[in-house]
Amino acid sequence: MFNFEFNNPTRIVFGRQTISRLNDLVPEGARVLLTYGGGSILHNGVHAQVRAALEGFHVVEFGGIEPNPRFETLMKAVELARKERIDFLLPVGGGSVLDGTKFIAAAVPFQGADPWEILQTTGGVVKSALPIGAVLTLPATGSEANGSAVISRDATTEKLHFWSPLVYPVFSILDPETTFTLDARQTGNGVVDAFVHTCEQYVTVHQDSALQDRLAESILATLVEDGPKALATPTDYAARANIMWCATQALYGLVGVGMPGDWASHGIGHELTAFYGLDHARTLAVLLPGVWRYQFERKLKVLTQYGTRVWFLDGEDRWVAAQAIDRTEAFFESMGVPTRLSAYGIDAKEAAAKVRARFEVRGANQGEEGLLTPADVEKIILSRA
Ligand code: NZQ
Ligand code: ZN
């Protein structure tokens, strides 16, 4: 393990009927911008709960933040926030609404010429941000308790990431009942995203990280147990609650603390979303098994541990490691998330060439220690036809 410092400033308020807590969590006298997506919160009663809790506050609304939030849309919210002299942001929705609002938070006070610089510098230019409090309705990304956001731009077909300590939500409300209305696709996506976040920090070069490993294994085993329950019974509170807490923990910072992350599946996956509009989690379900098989020898030790402790496999190391990858793939499929590009109508050859070319232009290697070159990435994508 390397030396580390750990600080996660987000206050988590978890459980049934917690949206009513907004009343005391939002600072008194705040001028609030309530941001949301395509309207799910208007249909499932979440919006009504939020507005009831905010009675007496000055609230302006901005809806229409799309999945894979677009810079072009978010800049309209930035304009509105400036005009209305907003001083507190309240995203209500999934990762896209939360991420989009983190960008708004950083862009409103941004002094530079073009707020897209926030993405081009992975957040390096962010010097101040409006405070954010979040109401999460889709467990998946961990955006509710981290400083990351991923924003897409139509004009350049790019999807870029930024991180800043200034955009962690000051609080996040997690009421598992708000997730009862998630359909099978979003439920499956959420479980896969949280699963892969955990794996990208755990199945890496091994660094004597006994506690982080066991945290990761607990999250993975819980998702394997409760994911199918939520699919079978969308109103199963216990399953929804466990998934929600797993998803937060997966990207809360503790699983990977002091350790090199892999993040190749995420890095490559963002390009597949940028080019083809594929859901974030679907890109991960396609790529993770390929990234692992391609680096089988290098990851053998931890894949074997993963197979033993999460899938309870018993046998010779190489067999356990190979089986563990097969089981992972089968788990994603069982959650309704296909693991091959052909299932989404994407031509692997074309995708591999496009992503390789883009990484060559950027000079971007992938994976822990940056060992995967653009040519390796091309081969991994081809293996997922
Ligand atoms: O837009 P609305 O109408 O709200 O509908 C959404 C959307 O269509 C719907 N939904 C959300 N909550 C619901 C619901 N439908 C019914 N009932 C509810 N309770 O679900 C659809 C997808 O929502 P979205 O927010 O796009 O999904 P997700 O939470 O998976 O977020 C994906 C985005 O997060 C980024 C991804 O790249 C992608 O852009 N990520 C952010 C990360 C971070 N900030 O740390 C890390 C992740 O790796 C990821 O990259
Ligand atoms: Zn993810």
GROMACS .gro file of C-alpha atoms and ligand atoms in nm:
model
  436
    1MET     CA    1   0.000   0.000   0.000
    2PHE     CA    2   0.112   0.354  -0.069
    3ASN     CA    3   0.087   0.643   0.175
    4PHE     CA    4  -0.253   0.808   0.165
    5GLU     CA    5  -0.482   1.074   0.305
    6PHE     CA    6  -0.855   1.015   0.314
    7ASN     CA    7  -1.132   1.271   0.328
    8ASN     CA    8  -1.488   1.226   0.209
    9PRO     CA    9  -1.685   1.535   0.310
   10THR     CA   10  -2.031   1.417   0.197
   11ARG     CA   11  -2.288   1.367   0.471
   12ILE     CA   12  -2.508   1.067   0.390
   13VAL     CA   13  -2.871   1.066   0.504
   14PHE     CA   14  -3.004   0.718   0.434
   15GLY     CA   15  -3.342   0.550   0.464
   16ARG     CA   16  -3.717   0.573   0.424
   17GLN     CA   17  -3.886   0.914   0.425
   18THR     CA   18  -3.556   1.100   0.443
   19ILE     CA   19  -3.644   1.351   0.169
   20SER     CA   20  -3.835   1.549   0.431
   21ARG     CA   21  -3.495   1.621   0.592
   22LEU     CA   22  -3.422   1.868   0.310
   23ASN     CA   23  -3.603   2.122   0.517
   24ASP     CA   24  -3.321   2.137   0.769
   25LEU     CA   25  -3.031   2.029   0.545
   26VAL     CA   26  -3.065   2.308   0.287
   27PRO     CA   27  -2.919   2.629   0.432
   28GLU     CA   28  -3.179   2.873   0.557
   29GLY     CA   29  -3.254   3.151   0.310
   30ALA     CA   30  -3.080   2.971   0.021
   31ARG     CA   31  -3.177   3.048  -0.338
   32VAL     CA   32  -3.207   2.694  -0.469
   33LEU     CA   33  -3.178   2.557  -0.824
   34LEU     CA   34  -3.354   2.218  -0.833
   35THR     CA   35  -3.216   2.022  -1.128
   36TYR     CA   36  -3.363   1.703  -1.269
   37GLY     CA   37  -3.369   1.477  -1.573
   38GLY     CA   38  -3.633   1.371  -1.821
   39GLY     CA   39  -3.919   1.362  -1.575
   40SER     CA   40  -3.907   1.034  -1.381
   41ILE     CA   41  -3.925   1.234  -1.056
   42LEU     CA   42  -4.249   1.397  -1.173
   43HIS     CA   43  -4.414   1.056  -1.216
   44ASN     CA   44  -4.297   0.869  -0.907
   45GLY     CA   45  -4.379   1.122  -0.638
   46VAL     CA   46  -4.018   1.225  -0.565
   47HIS     CA   47  -4.062   1.577  -0.701
   48ALA     CA   48  -4.371   1.630  -0.486
   49GLN     CA   49  -4.183   1.513  -0.176
   50VAL     CA   50  -3.893   1.748  -0.253
   51ARG     CA   51  -4.118   2.048  -0.310
   52ALA     CA   52  -4.311   1.977   0.010
   53ALA     CA   53  -3.986   1.962   0.208
   54LEU     CA   54  -3.870   2.290   0.052
   55GLU     CA   55  -4.178   2.490   0.136
   56GLY     CA   56  -4.075   2.844   0.219
   57PHE     CA   57  -3.750   2.827   0.019
   58HIS     CA   58  -3.688   3.025  -0.299
   59VAL     CA   59  -3.671   2.745  -0.559
   60VAL     CA   60  -3.609   2.766  -0.933
   61GLU     CA   61  -3.627   2.449  -1.144
   62PHE     CA   62  -3.421   2.326  -1.437
   63GLY     CA   63  -3.535   1.996  -1.594
   64GLY     CA   64  -3.425   1.809  -1.903
   65ILE     CA   65  -3.072   1.699  -1.809
   66GLU     CA   66  -3.025   1.394  -2.030
   67PRO     CA   67  -2.857   1.059  -1.957
   68ASN     CA   68  -2.488   1.124  -2.034
   69PRO     CA   69  -2.544   1.494  -1.958
   70ARG     CA   70  -2.464   1.732  -2.239
   71PHE     CA   71  -2.251   2.043  -2.207
   72GLU     CA   72  -2.489   2.226  -2.440
   73THR     CA   73  -2.788   2.167  -2.206
   74LEU     CA   74  -2.591   2.238  -1.889
   75MET     CA   75  -2.475   2.576  -2.015
   76LYS     CA   76  -2.842   2.682  -2.026
   77ALA     CA   77  -2.866   2.596  -1.657
   78VAL     CA   78  -2.549   2.796  -1.589
   79GLU     CA   79  -2.711   3.099  -1.752
   80LEU     CA   80  -3.029   3.050  -1.549
   81ALA     CA   81  -2.836   3.010  -1.222
   82ARG     CA   82  -2.645   3.332  -1.285
   83LYS     CA   83  -2.959   3.524  -1.378
   84GLU     CA   84  -3.147   3.399  -1.070
   85ARG     CA   85  -2.847   3.454  -0.838
   86ILE     CA   86  -2.866   3.092  -0.725
   87ASP     CA   87  -2.647   3.000  -0.428
   88PHE     CA   88  -2.739   2.633  -0.368
   89LEU     CA   89  -2.783   2.345  -0.615
   90LEU     CA   90  -3.015   2.052  -0.556
   91PRO     CA   91  -2.990   1.772  -0.814
   92VAL     CA   92  -3.269   1.514  -0.785
   93GLY     CA   93  -3.208   1.206  -0.999
   94GLY     CA   94  -2.944   0.959  -1.115
   95GLY     CA   95  -2.575   0.997  -1.190
   96SER     CA   96  -2.638   1.209  -1.498
   97VAL     CA   97  -2.834   1.473  -1.307
   98LEU     CA   98  -2.578   1.474  -1.025
   99ASP     CA   99  -2.280   1.491  -1.262
  100GLY     CA  100  -2.441   1.760  -1.472
  101THR     CA  101  -2.507   1.964  -1.161
  102LYS     CA  102  -2.145   1.930  -1.049
  103PHE     CA  103  -2.049   2.087  -1.380
  104ILE     CA  104  -2.303   2.367  -1.325
  105ALA     CA  105  -2.160   2.421  -0.977
  106ALA     CA  106  -1.810   2.468  -1.117
  107ALA     CA  107  -1.913   2.660  -1.430
  108VAL     CA  108  -2.127   2.932  -1.264
  109PRO     CA  109  -1.833   3.103  -1.089
  110PHE     CA  110  -1.579   3.001  -1.358
  111GLN     CA  111  -1.369   3.300  -1.472
  112GLY     CA  112  -1.197   3.152  -1.780
  113ALA     CA  113  -1.302   3.202  -2.143
  114ASP     CA  114  -1.465   2.863  -2.206
  115PRO     CA  115  -1.612   2.642  -1.929
  116TRP     CA  116  -1.526   2.334  -2.140
  117GLU     CA  117  -1.173   2.390  -2.002
  118ILE     CA  118  -1.305   2.237  -1.679
  119LEU     CA  119  -1.324   1.903  -1.864
  120GLN     CA  120  -1.011   1.952  -2.071
  121THR     CA  121  -0.806   2.001  -1.755
  122THR     CA  122  -0.986   1.717  -1.566
  123GLY     CA  123  -1.093   1.980  -1.314
  124GLY     CA  124  -0.756   2.147  -1.264
  125VAL     CA  125  -0.897   2.492  -1.338
  126VAL     CA  126  -1.181   2.471  -1.083
  127LYS     CA  127  -1.110   2.729  -0.814
  128SER     CA  128  -1.456   2.762  -0.664
  129ALA     CA  129  -1.799   2.602  -0.694
  130LEU     CA  130  -2.154   2.649  -0.571
  131PRO     CA  131  -2.252   2.407  -0.290
  132ILE     CA  132  -2.454   2.099  -0.385
  133GLY     CA  133  -2.694   1.884  -0.186
  134ALA     CA  134  -2.827   1.577  -0.370
  135VAL     CA  135  -3.130   1.349  -0.371
  136LEU     CA  136  -3.029   1.024  -0.541
  137THR     CA  137  -3.288   0.812  -0.725
  138LEU     CA  138  -3.063   0.564  -0.908
  139PRO     CA  139  -2.787   0.372  -0.730
  140ALA     CA  140  -2.500   0.314  -0.972
  141THR     CA  141  -2.237   0.579  -1.018
  142GLY     CA  142  -2.140   0.679  -0.664
  143SER     CA  143  -2.170   1.041  -0.779
  144GLU     CA  144  -2.367   1.113  -0.460
  145ALA     CA  145  -2.050   1.096  -0.250
  146ASN     CA  146  -1.758   1.178  -0.473
  147GLY     CA  147  -1.604   1.473  -0.658
  148SER     CA  148  -1.630   1.324  -1.008
  149ALA     CA  149  -1.845   1.408  -1.307
  150VAL     CA  150  -1.850   1.293  -1.668
  151ILE     CA  151  -1.987   1.532  -1.931
  152SER     CA  152  -2.056   1.482  -2.301
  153ARG     CA  153  -2.028   1.738  -2.579
  154ASP     CA  154  -2.223   1.692  -2.901
  155ALA     CA  155  -2.011   1.926  -3.109
  156THR     CA  156  -1.698   1.712  -3.065
  157THR     CA  157  -1.851   1.367  -2.979
  158GLU     CA  158  -1.643   1.373  -2.662
  159LYS     CA  159  -1.723   1.240  -2.316
  160LEU     CA  160  -1.474   1.372  -2.061
  161HIS     CA  161  -1.428   1.342  -1.687
  162PHE     CA  162  -1.336   1.595  -1.421
  163TRP     CA  163  -1.274   1.572  -1.049
  164SER     CA  164  -1.260   1.846  -0.791
  165PRO     CA  165  -1.272   1.844  -0.411
  166LEU     CA  166  -1.506   2.144  -0.445
  167VAL     CA  167  -1.795   1.953  -0.605
  168TYR     CA  168  -1.851   1.676  -0.351
  169PRO     CA  169  -2.215   1.711  -0.242
  170VAL     CA  170  -2.233   1.857   0.109
  171PHE     CA  171  -2.510   1.607   0.175
  172SER     CA  172  -2.683   1.329  -0.015
  173ILE     CA  173  -3.023   1.187   0.065
  174LEU     CA  174  -3.057   0.818  -0.021
  175ASP     CA  175  -3.410   0.686   0.018
  176PRO     CA  176  -3.421   0.334  -0.131
  177GLU     CA  177  -3.797   0.368  -0.188
  178THR     CA  178  -3.726   0.624  -0.460
  179THR     CA  179  -3.562   0.340  -0.658
  180PHE     CA  180  -3.873   0.117  -0.667
  181THR     CA  181  -3.969   0.268  -1.004
  182LEU     CA  182  -3.641   0.182  -1.176
  183ASP     CA  183  -3.706  -0.049  -1.469
  184ALA     CA  184  -3.510  -0.369  -1.532
  185ARG     CA  185  -3.264  -0.193  -1.764
  186GLN     CA  186  -3.166   0.074  -1.511
  187THR     CA  187  -3.167  -0.172  -1.223
  188GLY     CA  188  -2.929  -0.399  -1.414
  189ASN     CA  189  -2.716  -0.107  -1.525
  190GLY     CA  190  -2.682   0.020  -1.169
  191VAL     CA  191  -2.572  -0.313  -1.028
  192VAL     CA  192  -2.319  -0.363  -1.307
  193ASP     CA  193  -2.175  -0.012  -1.270
  194ALA     CA  194  -2.127  -0.051  -0.893
  195PHE     CA  195  -1.980  -0.399  -0.948
  196VAL     CA  196  -1.730  -0.271  -1.202
  197HIS     CA  197  -1.630   0.030  -0.989
  198THR     CA  198  -1.538  -0.216  -0.718
  199CYS     CA  199  -1.351  -0.446  -0.955
  200GLU     CA  200  -1.153  -0.167  -1.118
  201GLN     CA  201  -1.004  -0.088  -0.777
  202TYR     CA  202  -0.968  -0.446  -0.656
  203VAL     CA  203  -0.859  -0.660  -0.952
  204THR     CA  204  -0.536  -0.467  -1.007
  205VAL     CA  205  -0.170  -0.536  -0.939
  206HIS     CA  206  -0.173  -0.667  -0.587
  207GLN     CA  207  -0.035  -0.441  -0.313
  208ASP     CA  208  -0.094  -0.610   0.026
  209SER     CA  209  -0.427  -0.438   0.081
  210ALA     CA  210  -0.605  -0.687   0.305
  211LEU     CA  211  -0.874  -0.449   0.430
  212GLN     CA  212  -0.950  -0.288   0.093
  213ASP     CA  213  -0.973  -0.635  -0.064
  214ARG     CA  214  -1.226  -0.752   0.191
  215LEU     CA  215  -1.431  -0.433   0.154
  216ALA     CA  216  -1.440  -0.496  -0.220
  217GLU     CA  217  -1.535  -0.861  -0.175
  218SER     CA  218  -1.820  -0.766   0.061
  219ILE     CA  219  -1.962  -0.520  -0.191
  220LEU     CA  220  -1.933  -0.769  -0.478
  221ALA     CA  221  -2.091  -1.056  -0.282
  222THR     CA  222  -2.379  -0.831  -0.171
  223LEU     CA  223  -2.447  -0.720  -0.528
  224VAL     CA  224  -2.444  -1.082  -0.647
  225GLU     CA  225  -2.696  -1.167  -0.376
  226ASP     CA  226  -2.929  -0.868  -0.397
  227GLY     CA  227  -2.911  -0.766  -0.764
  228PRO     CA  228  -3.132  -1.055  -0.881
  229LYS     CA  229  -3.377  -0.991  -0.594
  230ALA     CA  230  -3.433  -0.631  -0.706
  231LEU     CA  231  -3.487  -0.747  -1.063
  232ALA     CA  232  -3.741  -1.008  -0.950
  233THR     CA  233  -3.921  -0.782  -0.701
  234PRO     CA  234  -3.865  -0.412  -0.773
  235THR     CA  235  -4.027  -0.312  -0.440
  236ASP     CA  236  -3.802  -0.535  -0.226
  237TYR     CA  237  -3.686  -0.268   0.021
  238ALA     CA  238  -3.401  -0.468   0.170
  239ALA     CA  239  -3.254  -0.553  -0.171
  240ARG     CA  240  -3.291  -0.195  -0.299
  241ALA     CA  241  -3.135  -0.058   0.020
  242ASN     CA  242  -2.838  -0.294   0.007
  243ILE     CA  243  -2.776  -0.214  -0.359
  244MET     CA  244  -2.795   0.158  -0.288
  245TRP     CA  245  -2.543   0.144  -0.006
  246CYS     CA  246  -2.314  -0.084  -0.210
  247ALA     CA  247  -2.316   0.159  -0.502
  248THR     CA  248  -2.223   0.449  -0.275
  249GLN     CA  249  -1.948   0.251  -0.105
  250ALA     CA  250  -1.805   0.130  -0.436
  251LEU     CA  251  -1.693   0.480  -0.531
  252TYR     CA  252  -1.677   0.643  -0.190
  253GLY     CA  253  -1.299   0.624  -0.185
  254LEU     CA  254  -1.227   0.354   0.071
  255VAL     CA  255  -1.212   0.049  -0.159
  256GLY     CA  256  -0.925   0.188  -0.362
  257VAL     CA  257  -0.750   0.400  -0.104
  258GLY     CA  258  -0.371   0.382  -0.127
  259MET     CA  259  -0.393   0.150  -0.429
  260PRO     CA  260  -0.339   0.184  -0.804
  261GLY     CA  261  -0.673   0.174  -0.988
  262ASP     CA  262  -0.724   0.000  -1.322
  263TRP     CA  263  -1.006   0.207  -1.485
  264ALA     CA  264  -0.935   0.071  -1.834
  265SER     CA  265  -1.295  -0.047  -1.877
  266HIS     CA  266  -1.418   0.300  -1.781
  267GLY     CA  267  -1.167   0.481  -2.002
  268ILE     CA  268  -1.253   0.272  -2.307
  269GLY     CA  269  -1.622   0.262  -2.216
  270HIS     CA  270  -1.659   0.641  -2.220
  271GLU     CA  271  -1.543   0.637  -2.582
  272LEU     CA  272  -1.803   0.373  -2.674
  273THR     CA  273  -2.071   0.593  -2.517
  274ALA     CA  274  -1.937   0.901  -2.696
  275PHE     CA  275  -1.937   0.728  -3.036
  276TYR     CA  276  -2.243   0.502  -3.008
  277GLY     CA  277  -2.456   0.637  -2.721
  278LEU     CA  278  -2.430   0.303  -2.542
  279ASP     CA  279  -2.541   0.318  -2.174
  280HIS     CA  280  -2.242   0.360  -1.942
  281ALA     CA  281  -2.291   0.029  -1.758
  282ARG     CA  282  -2.341  -0.161  -2.083
  283THR     CA  283  -1.998  -0.051  -2.203
  284LEU     CA  284  -1.852  -0.187  -1.880
  285ALA     CA  285  -2.030  -0.523  -1.906
  286VAL     CA  286  -1.880  -0.560  -2.253
  287LEU     CA  287  -1.529  -0.449  -2.165
  288LEU     CA  288  -1.442  -0.579  -1.817
  289PRO     CA  289  -1.425  -0.951  -1.911
  290GLY     CA  290  -1.212  -0.856  -2.213
  291VAL     CA  291  -0.974  -0.640  -2.008
  292TRP     CA  292  -0.930  -0.927  -1.762
  293ARG     CA  293  -0.877  -1.202  -2.019
  294TYR     CA  294  -0.627  -0.984  -2.206
  295GLN     CA  295  -0.422  -0.940  -1.886
  296PHE     CA  296  -0.489  -1.284  -1.743
  297GLU     CA  297  -0.129  -1.355  -1.640
  298ARG     CA  298  -0.074  -1.017  -1.478
  299LYS     CA  299  -0.396  -1.031  -1.279
  300LEU     CA  300  -0.386  -1.405  -1.208
  301LYS     CA  301  -0.320  -1.377  -0.835
  302VAL     CA  302  -0.605  -1.140  -0.756
  303LEU     CA  303  -0.844  -1.306  -1.003
  304THR     CA  304  -0.785  -1.632  -0.816
  305GLN     CA  305  -0.856  -1.462  -0.483
  306TYR     CA  306  -1.170  -1.307  -0.634
  307GLY     CA  307  -1.288  -1.644  -0.763
  308THR     CA  308  -1.227  -1.807  -0.427
  309ARG     CA  309  -1.380  -1.543  -0.204
  310VAL     CA  310  -1.665  -1.403  -0.413
  311TRP     CA  311  -1.765  -1.705  -0.623
  312PHE     CA  312  -1.656  -1.974  -0.372
  313LEU     CA  313  -1.462  -2.162  -0.640
  314ASP     CA  314  -1.221  -2.431  -0.534
  315GLY     CA  315  -0.947  -2.571  -0.755
  316GLU     CA  316  -0.623  -2.500  -0.932
  317ASP     CA  317  -0.542  -2.126  -0.956
  318ARG     CA  318  -0.568  -2.083  -1.332
  319TRP     CA  319  -0.897  -2.272  -1.342
  320VAL     CA  320  -1.041  -2.061  -1.058
  321ALA     CA  321  -0.930  -1.736  -1.223
  322ALA     CA  322  -1.075  -1.832  -1.563
  323GLN     CA  323  -1.400  -1.951  -1.407
  324ALA     CA  324  -1.425  -1.627  -1.209
  325ILE     CA  325  -1.424  -1.427  -1.532
  326ASP     CA  326  -1.687  -1.657  -1.684
  327ARG     CA  327  -1.905  -1.624  -1.374
  328THR     CA  328  -1.876  -1.245  -1.386
  329GLU     CA  329  -1.986  -1.240  -1.748
  330ALA     CA  330  -2.278  -1.473  -1.670
  331PHE     CA  331  -2.377  -1.251  -1.376
  332PHE     CA  332  -2.395  -0.940  -1.597
  333GLU     CA  333  -2.604  -1.133  -1.850
  334SER     CA  334  -2.834  -1.256  -1.571
  335MET     CA  335  -2.887  -0.891  -1.469
  336GLY     CA  336  -3.013  -0.828  -1.822
  337VAL     CA  337  -2.696  -0.652  -1.938
  338PRO     CA  338  -2.549  -0.816  -2.250
  339THR     CA  339  -2.171  -0.850  -2.264
  340ARG     CA  340  -2.103  -0.853  -2.639
  341LEU     CA  341  -2.096  -0.559  -2.883
  342SER     CA  342  -2.302  -0.754  -3.135
  343ALA     CA  343  -2.591  -0.762  -2.886
  344TYR     CA  344  -2.606  -0.382  -2.921
  345GLY     CA  345  -2.567  -0.381  -3.299
  346ILE     CA  346  -2.214  -0.236  -3.281
  347ASP     CA  347  -1.949  -0.346  -3.530
  348ALA     CA  348  -1.644  -0.439  -3.321
  349LYS     CA  349  -1.397  -0.370  -3.602
  350GLU     CA  350  -1.523  -0.020  -3.655
  351ALA     CA  351  -1.540   0.054  -3.282
  352ALA     CA  352  -1.189  -0.081  -3.223
  353ALA     CA  353  -1.042   0.134  -3.500
  354LYS     CA  354  -1.222   0.449  -3.383
  355VAL     CA  355  -1.121   0.415  -3.019
  356ARG     CA  356  -0.763   0.323  -3.106
  357ALA     CA  357  -0.732   0.630  -3.330
  358ARG     CA  358  -0.869   0.857  -3.060
  359PHE     CA  359  -0.635   0.726  -2.792
  360GLU     CA  360  -0.341   0.760  -3.032
  361VAL     CA  361  -0.424   1.126  -3.091
  362ARG     CA  362  -0.454   1.186  -2.717
  363GLY     CA  363  -0.145   0.978  -2.639
  364ALA     CA  364  -0.357   0.801  -2.378
  365ASN     CA  365  -0.259   0.461  -2.239
  366GLN     CA  366  -0.508   0.275  -2.018
  367GLY     CA  367  -0.510   0.054  -1.711
  368GLU     CA  368  -0.305   0.048  -1.392
  369GLU     CA  369   0.050   0.165  -1.461
  370GLY     CA  370  -0.070   0.274  -1.810
  371LEU     CA  371   0.037  -0.057  -1.959
  372LEU     CA  372  -0.239  -0.086  -2.220
  373THR     CA  373  -0.144   0.095  -2.540
  374PRO     CA  374  -0.397   0.204  -2.803
  375ALA     CA  375  -0.306  -0.112  -2.997
  376ASP     CA  376  -0.388  -0.327  -2.691
  377VAL     CA  377  -0.720  -0.145  -2.655
  378GLU     CA  378  -0.800  -0.224  -3.018
  379LYS     CA  379  -0.741  -0.595  -2.951
  380ILE     CA  380  -0.955  -0.592  -2.638
  381ILE     CA  381  -1.247  -0.433  -2.824
  382LEU     CA  382  -1.210  -0.682  -3.111
  383SER     CA  383  -1.229  -0.966  -2.858
  384ARG     CA  384  -1.574  -0.840  -2.752
  385ALA     CA  385  -1.746  -0.867  -3.093
  386NZQ     O1  386  -3.395   1.144  -1.661
  386NZQ     P1  387  -3.501   1.078  -1.579
  386NZQ     O2  388  -3.637   1.100  -1.631
  386NZQ     O3  389  -3.488   1.105  -1.432
  386NZQ     O4  390  -3.482   0.918  -1.601
  386NZQ     C1  391  -3.361   0.851  -1.572
  386NZQ     C2  392  -3.280   0.816  -1.696
  386NZQ     O5  393  -3.362   0.801  -1.808
  386NZQ     C3  394  -3.394   0.717  -1.514
  386NZQ     N1  395  -3.420   0.719  -1.369
  386NZQ     C4  396  -3.341   0.769  -1.271
  386NZQ     N2  397  -3.397   0.745  -1.150
  386NZQ     C5  398  -3.514   0.681  -1.173
  386NZQ     C6  399  -3.529   0.663  -1.313
  386NZQ     N3  400  -3.637   0.604  -1.366
  386NZQ     C7  401  -3.731   0.557  -1.282
  386NZQ     N4  402  -3.721   0.567  -1.148
  386NZQ     C8  403  -3.616   0.629  -1.089
  386NZQ     N5  404  -3.605   0.634  -0.956
  386NZQ     O6  405  -3.280   0.637  -1.542
  386NZQ     C9  406  -3.222   0.681  -1.664
  386NZQ    C10  407  -3.072   0.683  -1.652
  386NZQ     O7  408  -3.031   0.781  -1.561
  386NZQ     P2  409  -2.877   0.824  -1.548
  386NZQ     O8  410  -2.870   0.927  -1.444
  386NZQ     O9  411  -2.824   0.856  -1.684
  386NZQ    O10  412  -2.809   0.687  -1.501
  386NZQ     P3  413  -2.684   0.662  -1.411
  386NZQ    O11  414  -2.713   0.692  -1.269
  386NZQ    O12  415  -2.640   0.527  -1.446
  386NZQ    O13  416  -2.575   0.771  -1.458
  386NZQ    C11  417  -2.494   0.750  -1.570
  386NZQ    C12  418  -2.398   0.867  -1.589
  386NZQ    O14  419  -2.306   0.878  -1.479
  386NZQ    C13  420  -2.171   0.874  -1.528
  386NZQ    C14  421  -2.184   0.794  -1.654
  386NZQ    O15  422  -2.073   0.810  -1.739
  386NZQ    C15  423  -2.313   0.847  -1.713
  386NZQ    O16  424  -2.292   0.970  -1.779
  386NZQ     N6  425  -2.080   0.824  -1.425
  386NZQ    C16  426  -2.049   0.904  -1.321
  386NZQ    C17  427  -1.957   0.869  -1.225
  386NZQ    C18  428  -1.922   0.958  -1.112
  386NZQ     N7  429  -1.976   1.078  -1.107
  386NZQ    O17  430  -1.844   0.922  -1.026
  386NZQ    C19  431  -1.885   0.742  -1.229
  386NZQ    C20  432  -1.944   0.643  -1.324
  386NZQ    O18  433  -1.842   0.553  -1.361
  386NZQ    C21  434  -2.004   0.703  -1.447
  386NZQ    O19  435  -1.905   0.729  -1.545
  387ZN      ZN  436  -1.902   0.362  -1.386
   0.00000   0.00000   0.00000
